[in-house]
Structures are given as C-alpha cells and as structure tokens.
mmCIF file of N, CA and C in Angstrom:
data_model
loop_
_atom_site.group_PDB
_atom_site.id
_atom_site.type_symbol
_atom_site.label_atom_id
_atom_site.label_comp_id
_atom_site.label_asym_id
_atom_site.label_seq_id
_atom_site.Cartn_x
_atom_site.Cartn_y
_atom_site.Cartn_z
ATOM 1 N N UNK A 13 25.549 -6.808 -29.047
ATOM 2 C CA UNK A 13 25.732 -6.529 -30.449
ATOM 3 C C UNK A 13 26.233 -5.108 -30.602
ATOM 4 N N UNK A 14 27.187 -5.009 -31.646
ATOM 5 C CA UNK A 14 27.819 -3.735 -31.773
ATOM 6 C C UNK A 14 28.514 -3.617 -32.724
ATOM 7 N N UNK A 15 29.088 -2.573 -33.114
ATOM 8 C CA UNK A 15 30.165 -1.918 -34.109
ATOM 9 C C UNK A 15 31.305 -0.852 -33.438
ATOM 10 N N UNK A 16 32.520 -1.240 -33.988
ATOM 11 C CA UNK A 16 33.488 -0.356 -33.460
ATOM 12 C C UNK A 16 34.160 -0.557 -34.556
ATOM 13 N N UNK A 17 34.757 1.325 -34.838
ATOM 14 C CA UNK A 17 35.393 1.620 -36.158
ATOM 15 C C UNK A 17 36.275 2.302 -35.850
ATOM 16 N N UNK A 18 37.544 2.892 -36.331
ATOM 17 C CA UNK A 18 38.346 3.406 -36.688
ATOM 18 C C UNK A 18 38.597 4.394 -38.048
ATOM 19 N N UNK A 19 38.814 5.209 -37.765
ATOM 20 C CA UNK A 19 39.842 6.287 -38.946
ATOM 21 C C UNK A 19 40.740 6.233 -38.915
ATOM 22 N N UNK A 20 42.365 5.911 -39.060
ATOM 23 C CA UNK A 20 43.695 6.433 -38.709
ATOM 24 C C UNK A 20 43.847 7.019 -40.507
ATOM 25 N N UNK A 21 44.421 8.584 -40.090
ATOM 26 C CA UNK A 21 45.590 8.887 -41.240
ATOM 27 C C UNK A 21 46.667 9.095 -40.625
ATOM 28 N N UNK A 22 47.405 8.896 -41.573
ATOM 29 C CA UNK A 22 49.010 9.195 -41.038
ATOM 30 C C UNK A 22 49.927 9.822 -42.394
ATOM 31 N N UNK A 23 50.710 10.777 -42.410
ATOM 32 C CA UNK A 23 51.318 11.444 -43.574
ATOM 33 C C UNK A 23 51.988 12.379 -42.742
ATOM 34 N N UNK A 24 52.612 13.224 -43.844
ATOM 35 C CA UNK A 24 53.900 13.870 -43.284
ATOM 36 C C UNK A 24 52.974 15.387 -43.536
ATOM 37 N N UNK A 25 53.202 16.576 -42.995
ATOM 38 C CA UNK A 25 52.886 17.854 -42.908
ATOM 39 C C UNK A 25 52.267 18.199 -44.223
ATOM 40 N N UNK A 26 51.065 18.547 -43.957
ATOM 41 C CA UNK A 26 50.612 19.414 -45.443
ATOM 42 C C UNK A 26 50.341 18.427 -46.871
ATOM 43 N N UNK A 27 49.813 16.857 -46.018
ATOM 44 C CA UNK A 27 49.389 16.312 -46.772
ATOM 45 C C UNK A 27 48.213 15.744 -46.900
ATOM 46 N N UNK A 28 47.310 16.531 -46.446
ATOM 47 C CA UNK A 28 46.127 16.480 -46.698
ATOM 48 C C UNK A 28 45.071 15.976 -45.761
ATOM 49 N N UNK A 29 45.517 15.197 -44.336
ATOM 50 C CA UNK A 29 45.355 14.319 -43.772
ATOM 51 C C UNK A 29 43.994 15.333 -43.029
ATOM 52 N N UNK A 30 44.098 16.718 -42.366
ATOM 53 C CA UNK A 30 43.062 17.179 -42.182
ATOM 54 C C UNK A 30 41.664 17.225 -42.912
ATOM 55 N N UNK A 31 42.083 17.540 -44.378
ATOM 56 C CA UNK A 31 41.132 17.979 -44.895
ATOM 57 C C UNK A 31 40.383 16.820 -45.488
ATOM 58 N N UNK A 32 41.112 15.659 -45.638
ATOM 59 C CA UNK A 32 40.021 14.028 -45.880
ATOM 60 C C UNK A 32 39.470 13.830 -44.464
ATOM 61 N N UNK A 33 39.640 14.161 -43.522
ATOM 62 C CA UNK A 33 38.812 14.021 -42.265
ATOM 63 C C UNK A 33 37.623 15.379 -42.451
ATOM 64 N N UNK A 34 37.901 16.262 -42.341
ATOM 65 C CA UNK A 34 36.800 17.500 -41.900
ATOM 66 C C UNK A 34 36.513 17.707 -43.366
ATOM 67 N N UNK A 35 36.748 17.896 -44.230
ATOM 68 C CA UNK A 35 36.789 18.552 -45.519
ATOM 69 C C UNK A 35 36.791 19.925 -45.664
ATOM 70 N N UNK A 36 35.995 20.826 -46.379
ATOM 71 C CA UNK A 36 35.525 22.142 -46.520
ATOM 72 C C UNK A 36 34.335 22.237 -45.884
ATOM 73 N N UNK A 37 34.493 22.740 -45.147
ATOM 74 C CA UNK A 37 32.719 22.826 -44.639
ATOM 75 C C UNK A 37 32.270 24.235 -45.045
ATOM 76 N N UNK A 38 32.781 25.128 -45.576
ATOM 77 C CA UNK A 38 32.226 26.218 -46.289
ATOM 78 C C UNK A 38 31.840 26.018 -47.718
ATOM 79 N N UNK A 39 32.246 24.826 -47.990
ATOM 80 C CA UNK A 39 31.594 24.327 -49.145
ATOM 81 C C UNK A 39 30.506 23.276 -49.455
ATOM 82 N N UNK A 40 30.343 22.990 -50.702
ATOM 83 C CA UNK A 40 29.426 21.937 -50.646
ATOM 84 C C UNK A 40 29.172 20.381 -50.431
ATOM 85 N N UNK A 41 28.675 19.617 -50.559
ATOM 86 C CA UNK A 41 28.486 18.712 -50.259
ATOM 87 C C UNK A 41 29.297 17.586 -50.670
ATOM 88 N N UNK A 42 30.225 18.144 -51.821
ATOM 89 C CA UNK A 42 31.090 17.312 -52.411
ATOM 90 C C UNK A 42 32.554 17.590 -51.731
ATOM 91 N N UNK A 43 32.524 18.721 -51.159
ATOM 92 C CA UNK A 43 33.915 18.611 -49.915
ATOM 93 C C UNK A 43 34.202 18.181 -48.779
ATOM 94 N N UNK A 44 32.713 17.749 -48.261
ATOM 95 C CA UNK A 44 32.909 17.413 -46.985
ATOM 96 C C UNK A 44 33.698 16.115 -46.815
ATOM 97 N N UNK A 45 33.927 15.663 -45.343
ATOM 98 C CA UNK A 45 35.132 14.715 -45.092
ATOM 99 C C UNK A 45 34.738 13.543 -44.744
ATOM 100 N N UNK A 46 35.295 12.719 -44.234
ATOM 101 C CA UNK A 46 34.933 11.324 -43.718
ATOM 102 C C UNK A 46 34.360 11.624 -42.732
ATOM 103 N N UNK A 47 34.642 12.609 -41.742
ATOM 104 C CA UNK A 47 33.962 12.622 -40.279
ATOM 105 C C UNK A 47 32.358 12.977 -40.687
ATOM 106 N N UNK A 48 32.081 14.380 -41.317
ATOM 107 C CA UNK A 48 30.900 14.008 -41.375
ATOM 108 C C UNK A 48 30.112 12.770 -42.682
ATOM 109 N N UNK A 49 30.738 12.159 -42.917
ATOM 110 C CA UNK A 49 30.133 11.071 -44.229
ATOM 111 C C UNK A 49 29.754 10.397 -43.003
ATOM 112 N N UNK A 50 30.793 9.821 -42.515
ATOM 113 C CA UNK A 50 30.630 8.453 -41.125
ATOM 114 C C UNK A 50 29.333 8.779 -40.399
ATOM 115 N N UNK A 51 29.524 9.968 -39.620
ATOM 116 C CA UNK A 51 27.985 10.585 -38.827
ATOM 117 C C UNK A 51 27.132 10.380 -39.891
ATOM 118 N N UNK A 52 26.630 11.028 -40.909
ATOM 119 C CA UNK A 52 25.752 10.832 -41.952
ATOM 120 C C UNK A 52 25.044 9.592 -41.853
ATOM 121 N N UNK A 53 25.796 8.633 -42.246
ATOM 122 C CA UNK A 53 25.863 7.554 -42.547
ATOM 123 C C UNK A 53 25.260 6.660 -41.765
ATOM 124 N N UNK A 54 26.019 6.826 -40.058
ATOM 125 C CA UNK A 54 25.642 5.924 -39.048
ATOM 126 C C UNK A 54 24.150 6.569 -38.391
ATOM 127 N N UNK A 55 23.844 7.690 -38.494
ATOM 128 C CA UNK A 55 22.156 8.243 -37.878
ATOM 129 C C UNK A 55 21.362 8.182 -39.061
ATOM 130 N N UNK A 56 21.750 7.678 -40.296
ATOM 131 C CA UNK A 56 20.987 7.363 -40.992
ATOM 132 C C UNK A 56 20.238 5.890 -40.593
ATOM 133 N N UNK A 57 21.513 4.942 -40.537
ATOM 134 C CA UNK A 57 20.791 3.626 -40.466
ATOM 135 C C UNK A 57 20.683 3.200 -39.139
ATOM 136 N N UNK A 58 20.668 4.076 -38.002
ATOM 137 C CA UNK A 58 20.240 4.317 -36.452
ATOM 138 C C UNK A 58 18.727 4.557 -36.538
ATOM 139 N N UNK A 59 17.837 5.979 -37.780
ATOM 140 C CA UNK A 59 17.006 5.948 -37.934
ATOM 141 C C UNK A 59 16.107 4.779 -38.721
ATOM 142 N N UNK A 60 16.598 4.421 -39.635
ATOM 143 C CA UNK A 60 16.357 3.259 -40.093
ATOM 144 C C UNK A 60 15.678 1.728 -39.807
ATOM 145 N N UNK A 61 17.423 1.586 -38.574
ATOM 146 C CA UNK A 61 16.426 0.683 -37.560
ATOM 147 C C UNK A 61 15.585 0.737 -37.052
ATOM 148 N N UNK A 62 15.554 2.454 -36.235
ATOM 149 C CA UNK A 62 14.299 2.393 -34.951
ATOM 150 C C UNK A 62 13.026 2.391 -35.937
ATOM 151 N N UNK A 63 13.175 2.480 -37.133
ATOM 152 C CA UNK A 63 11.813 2.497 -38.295
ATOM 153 C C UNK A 63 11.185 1.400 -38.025
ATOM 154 N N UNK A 64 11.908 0.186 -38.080
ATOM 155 C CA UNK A 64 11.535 -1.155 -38.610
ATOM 156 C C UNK A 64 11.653 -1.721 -36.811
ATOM 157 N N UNK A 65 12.419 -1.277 -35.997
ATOM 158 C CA UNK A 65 12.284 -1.702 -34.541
ATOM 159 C C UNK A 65 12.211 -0.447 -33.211
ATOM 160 N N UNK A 66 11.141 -0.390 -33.429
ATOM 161 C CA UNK A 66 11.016 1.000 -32.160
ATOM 162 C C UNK A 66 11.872 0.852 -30.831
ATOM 163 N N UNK A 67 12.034 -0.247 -30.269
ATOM 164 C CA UNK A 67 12.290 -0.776 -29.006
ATOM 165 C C UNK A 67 13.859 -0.947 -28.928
ATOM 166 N N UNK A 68 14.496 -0.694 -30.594
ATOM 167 C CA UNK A 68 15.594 -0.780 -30.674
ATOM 168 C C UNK A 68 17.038 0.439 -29.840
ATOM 169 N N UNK A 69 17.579 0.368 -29.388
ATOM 170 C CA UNK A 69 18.610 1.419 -28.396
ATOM 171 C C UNK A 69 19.709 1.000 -29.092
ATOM 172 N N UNK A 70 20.446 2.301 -28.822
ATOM 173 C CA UNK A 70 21.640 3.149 -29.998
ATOM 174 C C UNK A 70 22.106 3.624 -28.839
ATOM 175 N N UNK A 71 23.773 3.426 -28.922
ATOM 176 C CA UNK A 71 24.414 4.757 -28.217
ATOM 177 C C UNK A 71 25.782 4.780 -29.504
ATOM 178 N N UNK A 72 25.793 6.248 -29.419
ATOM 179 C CA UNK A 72 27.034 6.310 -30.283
ATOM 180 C C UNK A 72 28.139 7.295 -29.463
ATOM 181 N N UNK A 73 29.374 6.705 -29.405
ATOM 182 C CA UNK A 73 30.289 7.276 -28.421
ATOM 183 C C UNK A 73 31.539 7.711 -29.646
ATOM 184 N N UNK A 74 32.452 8.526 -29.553
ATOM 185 C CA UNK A 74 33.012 9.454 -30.759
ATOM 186 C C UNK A 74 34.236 9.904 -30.158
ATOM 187 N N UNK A 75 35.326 10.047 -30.334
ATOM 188 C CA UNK A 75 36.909 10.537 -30.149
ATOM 189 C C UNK A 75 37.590 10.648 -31.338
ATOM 190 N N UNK A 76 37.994 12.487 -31.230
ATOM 191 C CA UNK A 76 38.684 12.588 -32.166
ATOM 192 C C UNK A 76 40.119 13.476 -31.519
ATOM 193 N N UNK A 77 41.317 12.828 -32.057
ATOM 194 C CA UNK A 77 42.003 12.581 -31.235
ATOM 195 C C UNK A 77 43.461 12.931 -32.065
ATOM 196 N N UNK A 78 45.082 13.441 -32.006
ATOM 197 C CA UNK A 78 45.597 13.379 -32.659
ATOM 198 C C UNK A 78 46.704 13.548 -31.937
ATOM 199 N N UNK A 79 47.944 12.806 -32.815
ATOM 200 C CA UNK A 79 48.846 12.389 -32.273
ATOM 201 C C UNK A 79 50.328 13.161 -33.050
ATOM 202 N N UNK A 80 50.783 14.301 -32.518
ATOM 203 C CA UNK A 80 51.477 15.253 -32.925
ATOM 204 C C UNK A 80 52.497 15.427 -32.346
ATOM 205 N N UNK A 81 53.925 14.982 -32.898
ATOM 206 C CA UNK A 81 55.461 14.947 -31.780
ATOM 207 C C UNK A 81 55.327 14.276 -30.318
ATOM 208 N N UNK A 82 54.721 13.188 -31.249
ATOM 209 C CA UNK A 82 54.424 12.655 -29.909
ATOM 210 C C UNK A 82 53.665 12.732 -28.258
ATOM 211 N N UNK A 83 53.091 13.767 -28.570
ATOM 212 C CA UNK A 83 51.995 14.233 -27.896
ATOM 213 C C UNK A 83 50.301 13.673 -28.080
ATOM 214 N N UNK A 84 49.322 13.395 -26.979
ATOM 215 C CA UNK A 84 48.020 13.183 -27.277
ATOM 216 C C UNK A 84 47.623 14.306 -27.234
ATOM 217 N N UNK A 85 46.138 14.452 -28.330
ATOM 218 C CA UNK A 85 45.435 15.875 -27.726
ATOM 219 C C UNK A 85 44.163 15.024 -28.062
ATOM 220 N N UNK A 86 43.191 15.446 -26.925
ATOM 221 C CA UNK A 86 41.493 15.289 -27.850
ATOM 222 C C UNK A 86 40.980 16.523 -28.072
ATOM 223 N N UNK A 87 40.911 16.665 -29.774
ATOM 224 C CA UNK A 87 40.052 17.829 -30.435
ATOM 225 C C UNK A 87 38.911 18.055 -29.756
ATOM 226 N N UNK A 88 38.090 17.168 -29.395
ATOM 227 C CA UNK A 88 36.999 17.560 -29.163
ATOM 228 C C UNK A 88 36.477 18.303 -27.864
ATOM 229 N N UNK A 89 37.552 18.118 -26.771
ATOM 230 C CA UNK A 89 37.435 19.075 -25.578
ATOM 231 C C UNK A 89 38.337 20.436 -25.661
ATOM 232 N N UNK A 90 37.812 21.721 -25.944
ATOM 233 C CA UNK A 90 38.471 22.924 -26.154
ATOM 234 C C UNK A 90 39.333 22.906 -24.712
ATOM 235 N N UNK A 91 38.881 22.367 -23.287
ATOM 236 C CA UNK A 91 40.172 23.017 -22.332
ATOM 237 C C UNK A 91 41.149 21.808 -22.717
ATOM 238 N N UNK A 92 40.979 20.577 -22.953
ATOM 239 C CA UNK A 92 42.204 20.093 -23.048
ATOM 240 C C UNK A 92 43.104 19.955 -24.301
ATOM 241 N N UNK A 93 42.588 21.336 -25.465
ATOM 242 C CA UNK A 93 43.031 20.732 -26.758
ATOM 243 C C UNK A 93 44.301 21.391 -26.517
ATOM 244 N N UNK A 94 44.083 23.042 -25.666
ATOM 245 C CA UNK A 94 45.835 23.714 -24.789
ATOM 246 C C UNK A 94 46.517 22.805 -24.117
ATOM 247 N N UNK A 95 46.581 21.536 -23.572
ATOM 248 C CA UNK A 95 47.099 20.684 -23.035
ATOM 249 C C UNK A 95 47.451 19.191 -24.007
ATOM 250 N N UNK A 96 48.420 18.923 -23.278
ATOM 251 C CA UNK A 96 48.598 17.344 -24.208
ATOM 252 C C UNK A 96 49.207 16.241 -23.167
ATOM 253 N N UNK A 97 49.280 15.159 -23.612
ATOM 254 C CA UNK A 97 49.269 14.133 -22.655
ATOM 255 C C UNK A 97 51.028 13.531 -23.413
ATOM 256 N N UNK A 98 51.990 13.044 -23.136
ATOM 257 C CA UNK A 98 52.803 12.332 -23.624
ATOM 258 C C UNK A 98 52.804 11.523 -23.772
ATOM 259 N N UNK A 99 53.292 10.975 -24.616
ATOM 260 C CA UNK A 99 52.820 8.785 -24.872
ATOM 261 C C UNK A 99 54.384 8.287 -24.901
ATOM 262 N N UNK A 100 54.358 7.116 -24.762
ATOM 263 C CA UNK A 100 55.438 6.610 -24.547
ATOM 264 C C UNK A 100 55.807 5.432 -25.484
ATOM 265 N N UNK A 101 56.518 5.552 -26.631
ATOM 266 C CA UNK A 101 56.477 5.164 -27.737
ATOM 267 C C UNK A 101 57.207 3.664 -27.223
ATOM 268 N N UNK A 102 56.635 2.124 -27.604
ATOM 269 C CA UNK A 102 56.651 1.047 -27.440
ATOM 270 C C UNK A 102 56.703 -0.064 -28.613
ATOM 271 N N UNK A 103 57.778 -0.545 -28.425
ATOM 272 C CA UNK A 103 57.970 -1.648 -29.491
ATOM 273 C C UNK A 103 57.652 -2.953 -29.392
ATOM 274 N N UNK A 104 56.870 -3.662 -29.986
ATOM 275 C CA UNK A 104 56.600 -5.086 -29.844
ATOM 276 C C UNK A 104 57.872 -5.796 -30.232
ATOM 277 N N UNK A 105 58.450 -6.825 -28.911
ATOM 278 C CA UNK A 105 59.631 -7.361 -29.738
ATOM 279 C C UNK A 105 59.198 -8.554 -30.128
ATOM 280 N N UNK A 106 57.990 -8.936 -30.646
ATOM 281 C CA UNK A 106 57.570 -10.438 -31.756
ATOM 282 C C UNK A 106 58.057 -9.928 -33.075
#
C-alpha cells in the first residue's frame, strides 16, 4: 500500500513557478508554497495514523528536481546542484 505524487510546473522565466513551490518563507503562513503545504499535510496524517495504529510504518522519500535548458539538477544535494546531468529530449511517435 502506498501513495506516489507529483508537482510539475512548467512556464516561461519569471513566472512564478518558484515561488508557488517554496513561497516566502520570510513570511507568513499565508505565503508559504506547495512544498511545504504537501510536507504539512503528509506528517500530519502519518501522525494521525500511527494515533489510531501504532504498528503502522511510513517512509517518505522526496526529490526536488529541475529541468533548465535542458539540463537535470537535484536541488536538494548542494554538491550536485554545481553540476547537471543532460537529458536527451525523446518523442513518442504514437
């Protein structure tokens, strides 16, 4: 049993696409972004369960990841965010 989710934004430069993910985090609670709503959200009803089922096990696994001139980077590792991976752009011919 499980859950697997997704975020994708996609937009052109300077349209906002950061800041609906992270939001303001120097602000309040009404700026923050989807990333932390989602966390919020999911260790809420992680605690929840183990309320009502002690015996219950959780793993939550997380990639945040972005795809820039065609380049991979994962945000979340600082040595590889100086590095990027190339992708190799592929067309379904159905």
């Amino acid at each position: 049993n499980g859950v697997n989710g997704t975020v994708f934004t996609y937009g052109q430069t300077s349209s906002g696409k950061t800041f609906t993910m992270r939001g303001d985090v120097s602000k309040s609670d009404s700026s923050i972004g989807i990333i932390q709503l989602a966390a919020k959200e999911i260790f809420t009803t992680i605690q929840q369960e183990k309320s009502s089922n002690p015996n219950c096990e959780c793993n939550v696994r997380v990639s945040y990841t972005e795809i820039y001139n065609e380049e991979l980077r994962d945000l979340l590792n600082d040595s590889k965010r100086k590095t990027s991976t190339s992708l190799t752009i592929r067309e379904d011919k159905r």
